[in-house]
Tab-separated table of C-alpha atoms in Angstrom:
chain	number	residue	atom	x	y	z
A	1	MET	CA	1.325	19.411	-5.806
A	2	ASN	CA	2.833	16.023	-5.276
A	3	ASN	CA	1.108	13.475	-7.813
A	4	LYS	CA	3.555	10.489	-6.266
A	5	ARG	CA	1.245	7.779	-4.631
A	6	PHE	CA	0.697	7.560	-0.865
A	7	SER	CA	1.070	3.836	0.368
A	8	THR	CA	1.518	2.033	3.526
A	9	GLU	CA	4.838	3.005	4.377
A	10	ASP	CA	4.580	7.022	3.851
A	11	SER	CA	1.165	7.926	5.447
A	12	ALA	CA	-1.108	8.034	8.125
A	13	LEU	CA	-4.707	6.689	8.833
A	14	LEU	CA	-6.494	9.205	11.152
A	15	LEU	CA	-10.435	8.934	11.853
A	16	ILE	CA	-11.825	11.591	13.478
A	17	ASP	CA	-15.290	11.747	15.573
A	18	HIS	CA	-16.739	8.291	14.247
A	19	GLN	CA	-17.924	8.304	16.937
A	20	VAL	CA	-21.949	6.953	17.899
A	21	GLY	CA	-23.702	10.206	18.047
A	22	THR	CA	-22.331	11.700	15.121
A	23	ILE	CA	-22.591	9.288	12.971
A	24	LYS	CA	-26.789	10.356	13.624
A	25	LEU	CA	-25.868	13.497	11.773
A	26	ALA	CA	-25.104	11.712	8.498
A	27	ARG	CA	-27.744	12.200	6.705
A	28	ASN	CA	-26.439	12.197	2.978
A	29	ILE	CA	-25.010	8.417	3.188
A	30	ASP	CA	-26.566	5.531	4.883
A	31	HIS	CA	-25.173	4.537	8.070
A	32	GLU	CA	-24.068	1.435	6.924
A	33	GLU	CA	-22.143	2.698	4.194
A	34	ILE	CA	-19.890	4.972	6.366
A	35	ILE	CA	-19.649	2.153	9.013
A	36	LYS	CA	-18.375	-0.362	6.764
A	37	ASN	CA	-15.808	2.285	4.765
A	38	THR	CA	-15.282	3.107	8.327
A	39	ARG	CA	-14.562	-0.399	9.023
A	40	ALA	CA	-12.500	-1.221	6.230
A	41	LEU	CA	-9.705	1.602	6.365
A	42	ALA	CA	-8.997	0.852	10.042
A	43	ARG	CA	-8.369	-2.562	9.382
A	44	THR	CA	-6.268	-1.616	6.362
A	45	ALA	CA	-4.377	0.581	8.738
A	46	VAL	CA	-3.693	-2.384	11.337
A	47	GLU	CA	-2.995	-5.257	8.647
A	48	THR	CA	-0.910	-3.459	6.763
A	49	GLN	CA	0.913	-1.661	9.840
A	50	MET	CA	-0.085	2.327	9.027
A	51	PRO	CA	-0.162	3.947	11.777
A	52	LEU	CA	-3.230	5.131	13.517
A	53	VAL	CA	-4.424	7.358	15.266
A	54	LEU	CA	-8.318	8.347	16.821
A	55	THR	CA	-10.089	10.655	18.210
A	56	SER	CA	-13.281	11.932	19.592
A	57	SER	CA	-15.037	14.838	20.849
A	58	GLN	CA	-16.810	15.329	24.040
A	59	GLU	CA	-17.882	11.339	24.662
A	60	ASP	CA	-20.019	12.320	27.421
A	61	HIS	CA	-21.974	14.903	25.412
A	62	PHE	CA	-24.899	13.381	22.992
A	63	GLN	CA	-21.553	12.121	20.331
A	64	GLY	CA	-21.075	9.188	22.598
A	65	LEU	CA	-17.755	6.675	22.078
A	66	LEU	CA	-15.850	5.971	19.171
A	67	LEU	CA	-18.299	3.145	16.973
A	68	GLU	CA	-17.735	-0.497	18.617
A	69	ASP	CA	-16.392	-1.415	15.175
A	70	LEU	CA	-13.079	0.396	15.908
A	71	GLN	CA	-12.332	-0.453	19.436
A	72	LYS	CA	-12.716	-4.762	17.608
A	73	ILE	CA	-10.624	-3.816	15.029
A	74	ALA	CA	-7.996	-1.299	16.953
A	75	PRO	CA	-7.629	-2.356	20.154
A	76	GLU	CA	-4.185	-0.850	21.670
A	77	ASP	CA	-5.188	2.420	19.254
A	78	TYR	CA	-8.301	2.747	20.637
A	79	LEU	CA	-7.295	2.691	24.032
A	80	LYS	CA	-4.227	5.348	22.739
A	81	ARG	CA	-7.142	7.982	21.420
A	82	ILE	CA	-6.707	11.066	21.714
A	83	LYS	CA	-10.342	12.975	23.788
A	84	ARG	CA	-11.059	15.889	22.987
A	85	PRO	CA	-12.680	18.190	25.640
A	86	GLY	CA	-14.960	20.019	22.658
A	87	VAL	CA	-11.788	22.090	19.971
A	88	VAL	CA	-13.450	21.441	17.399
A	89	ASP	CA	-10.427	21.739	14.507
A	90	ALA	CA	-8.881	18.722	16.108
A	91	TRP	CA	-5.499	20.082	14.723
A	92	GLN	CA	-5.497	23.059	16.856
A	93	TYR	CA	-6.196	19.759	19.811
A	94	GLN	CA	-2.110	19.814	20.914
A	95	PRO	CA	-2.489	16.028	22.396
A	96	PHE	CA	-3.809	15.215	19.059
A	97	LYS	CA	-1.162	17.128	17.032
A	98	ASP	CA	1.688	15.725	18.894
A	99	ALA	CA	0.246	11.782	18.323
A	100	VAL	CA	0.173	12.734	14.296
A	101	GLU	CA	3.788	13.986	14.010
A	102	LYS	CA	4.916	10.955	16.878
A	103	THR	CA	3.795	8.567	13.383
A	104	GLY	CA	6.475	10.439	11.368
A	105	LYS	CA	4.297	10.525	8.571
A	106	LYS	CA	3.854	13.520	5.982
A	107	ARG	CA	1.651	12.334	4.320
A	108	LEU	CA	-1.953	11.638	6.447
A	109	ILE	CA	-5.282	9.964	4.956
A	110	MET	CA	-8.100	11.089	7.017
A	111	ALA	CA	-11.952	10.372	8.356
A	112	GLY	CA	-14.711	11.867	9.663
A	113	LEU	CA	-17.928	12.905	11.098
A	114	THR	CA	-18.967	14.967	10.033
A	115	ASN	CA	-17.269	15.952	6.382
A	116	ASP	CA	-19.018	19.690	7.317
A	117	VAL	CA	-17.218	19.966	10.751
A	118	CYS	CA	-15.291	17.549	12.099
A	119	ILE	CA	-12.786	16.850	8.994
A	120	VAL	CA	-13.061	19.948	6.806
A	121	TYR	CA	-11.345	22.664	9.025
A	122	PRO	CA	-7.809	19.432	11.086
A	123	ALA	CA	-7.190	18.456	6.763
A	124	MET	CA	-6.836	22.503	6.754
A	125	SER	CA	-4.843	22.989	8.940
A	126	ALA	CA	-2.570	19.672	8.624
A	127	LEU	CA	-1.603	20.693	4.724
A	128	GLU	CA	-1.118	24.857	5.938
A	129	ASP	CA	1.577	23.194	8.333
A	130	GLY	CA	2.843	20.891	5.289
A	131	TYR	CA	1.497	17.690	5.689
A	132	GLU	CA	-0.133	16.159	2.011
A	133	VAL	CA	-3.645	15.351	2.909
A	134	GLN	CA	-5.877	13.012	1.193
A	135	VAL	CA	-9.744	13.296	2.927
A	136	VAL	CA	-12.051	9.855	2.105
A	137	VAL	CA	-15.309	11.370	2.134
A	138	ASP	CA	-17.662	8.047	1.706
A	139	ALA	CA	-16.099	7.574	5.355
A	140	GLY	CA	-18.065	10.509	6.347
A	141	GLY	CA	-21.223	12.499	5.508
A	142	SER	CA	-22.967	15.781	6.744
A	143	PRO	CA	-26.294	16.563	7.628
A	144	THR	CA	-27.700	17.415	3.996
A	145	THR	CA	-26.123	16.601	0.292
A	146	LEU	CA	-25.360	21.258	-0.012
A	147	ALA	CA	-23.450	21.140	3.729
A	148	ASP	CA	-21.101	17.986	2.481
A	149	GLU	CA	-21.095	19.528	-1.098
A	150	THR	CA	-20.030	22.813	-0.105
A	151	SER	CA	-17.279	21.573	2.312
A	152	LEU	CA	-15.646	19.120	-0.013
A	153	ARG	CA	-15.475	22.604	-2.589
A	154	ARG	CA	-13.498	23.773	0.259
A	155	MET	CA	-10.833	21.811	0.811
A	156	GLU	CA	-10.416	20.772	-2.364
A	157	LYS	CA	-9.505	24.638	-2.910
A	158	ALA	CA	-7.609	24.431	-0.332
A	159	GLY	CA	-5.396	21.636	-1.956
A	160	VAL	CA	-7.087	18.269	0.036
A	161	ILE	CA	-7.418	15.981	-2.086
A	162	LEU	CA	-10.433	13.710	-2.138
A	163	THR	CA	-10.662	10.249	-2.519
A	164	SER	CA	-12.925	7.591	-2.239
A	165	THR	CA	-12.505	4.123	-0.018
A	166	ASN	CA	-12.184	1.910	-2.875
A	167	GLN	CA	-9.514	4.192	-4.336
A	168	VAL	CA	-7.377	5.074	-1.616
A	169	MET	CA	-7.408	1.477	-0.833
A	170	ALA	CA	-6.335	0.508	-4.561
A	171	GLU	CA	-3.854	3.273	-4.532
A	172	LEU	CA	-2.098	2.079	-1.470
A	173	ALA	CA	-2.476	-1.977	-2.241
A	174	MET	CA	-0.756	-1.122	-6.392
A	175	ASP	CA	-0.729	-4.540	-7.052
A	176	TRP	CA	-3.246	-7.521	-6.187
A	177	ALA	CA	-0.983	-9.840	-6.376
A	178	SER	CA	1.501	-8.844	-4.046
A	179	GLU	CA	1.527	-9.655	-0.255
A	180	LYS	CA	0.163	-6.756	0.612
A	181	GLY	CA	-2.120	-6.174	-2.405
A	182	SER	CA	-4.083	-9.347	-1.560
A	183	ARG	CA	-4.122	-8.356	2.341
A	184	ILE	CA	-5.804	-5.145	0.843
A	185	GLN	CA	-7.982	-6.857	-1.871
A	186	ARG	CA	-9.434	-9.300	0.983
A	187	ILE	CA	-10.029	-6.662	3.775
A	188	MET	CA	-12.118	-4.683	0.569
A	189	TYR	CA	-13.744	-7.644	-1.097
A	190	GLU	CA	-14.825	-8.467	3.145
A	191	GLU	CA	-15.873	-4.887	4.339
A	192	ILE	CA	-17.384	-3.503	0.604
A	193	LEU	CA	-17.508	-5.903	-2.319
A	194	LYS	CA	-19.124	-9.292	-1.064
A	195	LYS	CA	-22.343	-7.696	-1.410
A	196	TYR	CA	-22.563	-6.942	-5.019
A	197	ILE	CA	-20.448	-9.742	-6.406
A	198	GLU	CA	-22.946	-12.022	-4.102
A	199	SER	CA	-25.991	-10.721	-4.676
């Protein structure tokens, strides 16, 4: 396994099925936390010019549209989102895979709703195709803690790197005093840390 840290220059961010309906299926983590972590990841990608690929599944069913936060943070990427007709493993839907390949990045940071269905399969599929993959576990969730833990064990056993929002943002920043690091630190404070520091 390559232990070289992921960077904003060599990585792409994939947000899978962060939809108004699918978030209701995440019961092991507070929805507000999922949203703030997803916001932080999306802002990090947009504000550091990392490639961002969004995808949704069956928007005309209960899953609904992507979260409004994503529409506001990344309007261009939202318009280019890959709307899947129902393929569970997003990686097996060729337009999504093509969009990822078009970024030219071989290191992928992924998050999705839910962890036990929507992220586990594309993470493993991308890994099988030679990509390095990190899954941000707290920007997703599952219907039960058992389902979530089982999916995380399965991904990790396959070779997927599991991470958290703060951890991957710190990895991408690497130096809080740098211009990029300062920008990421500000996002982390505004989206995640502010309520802890000011309480």
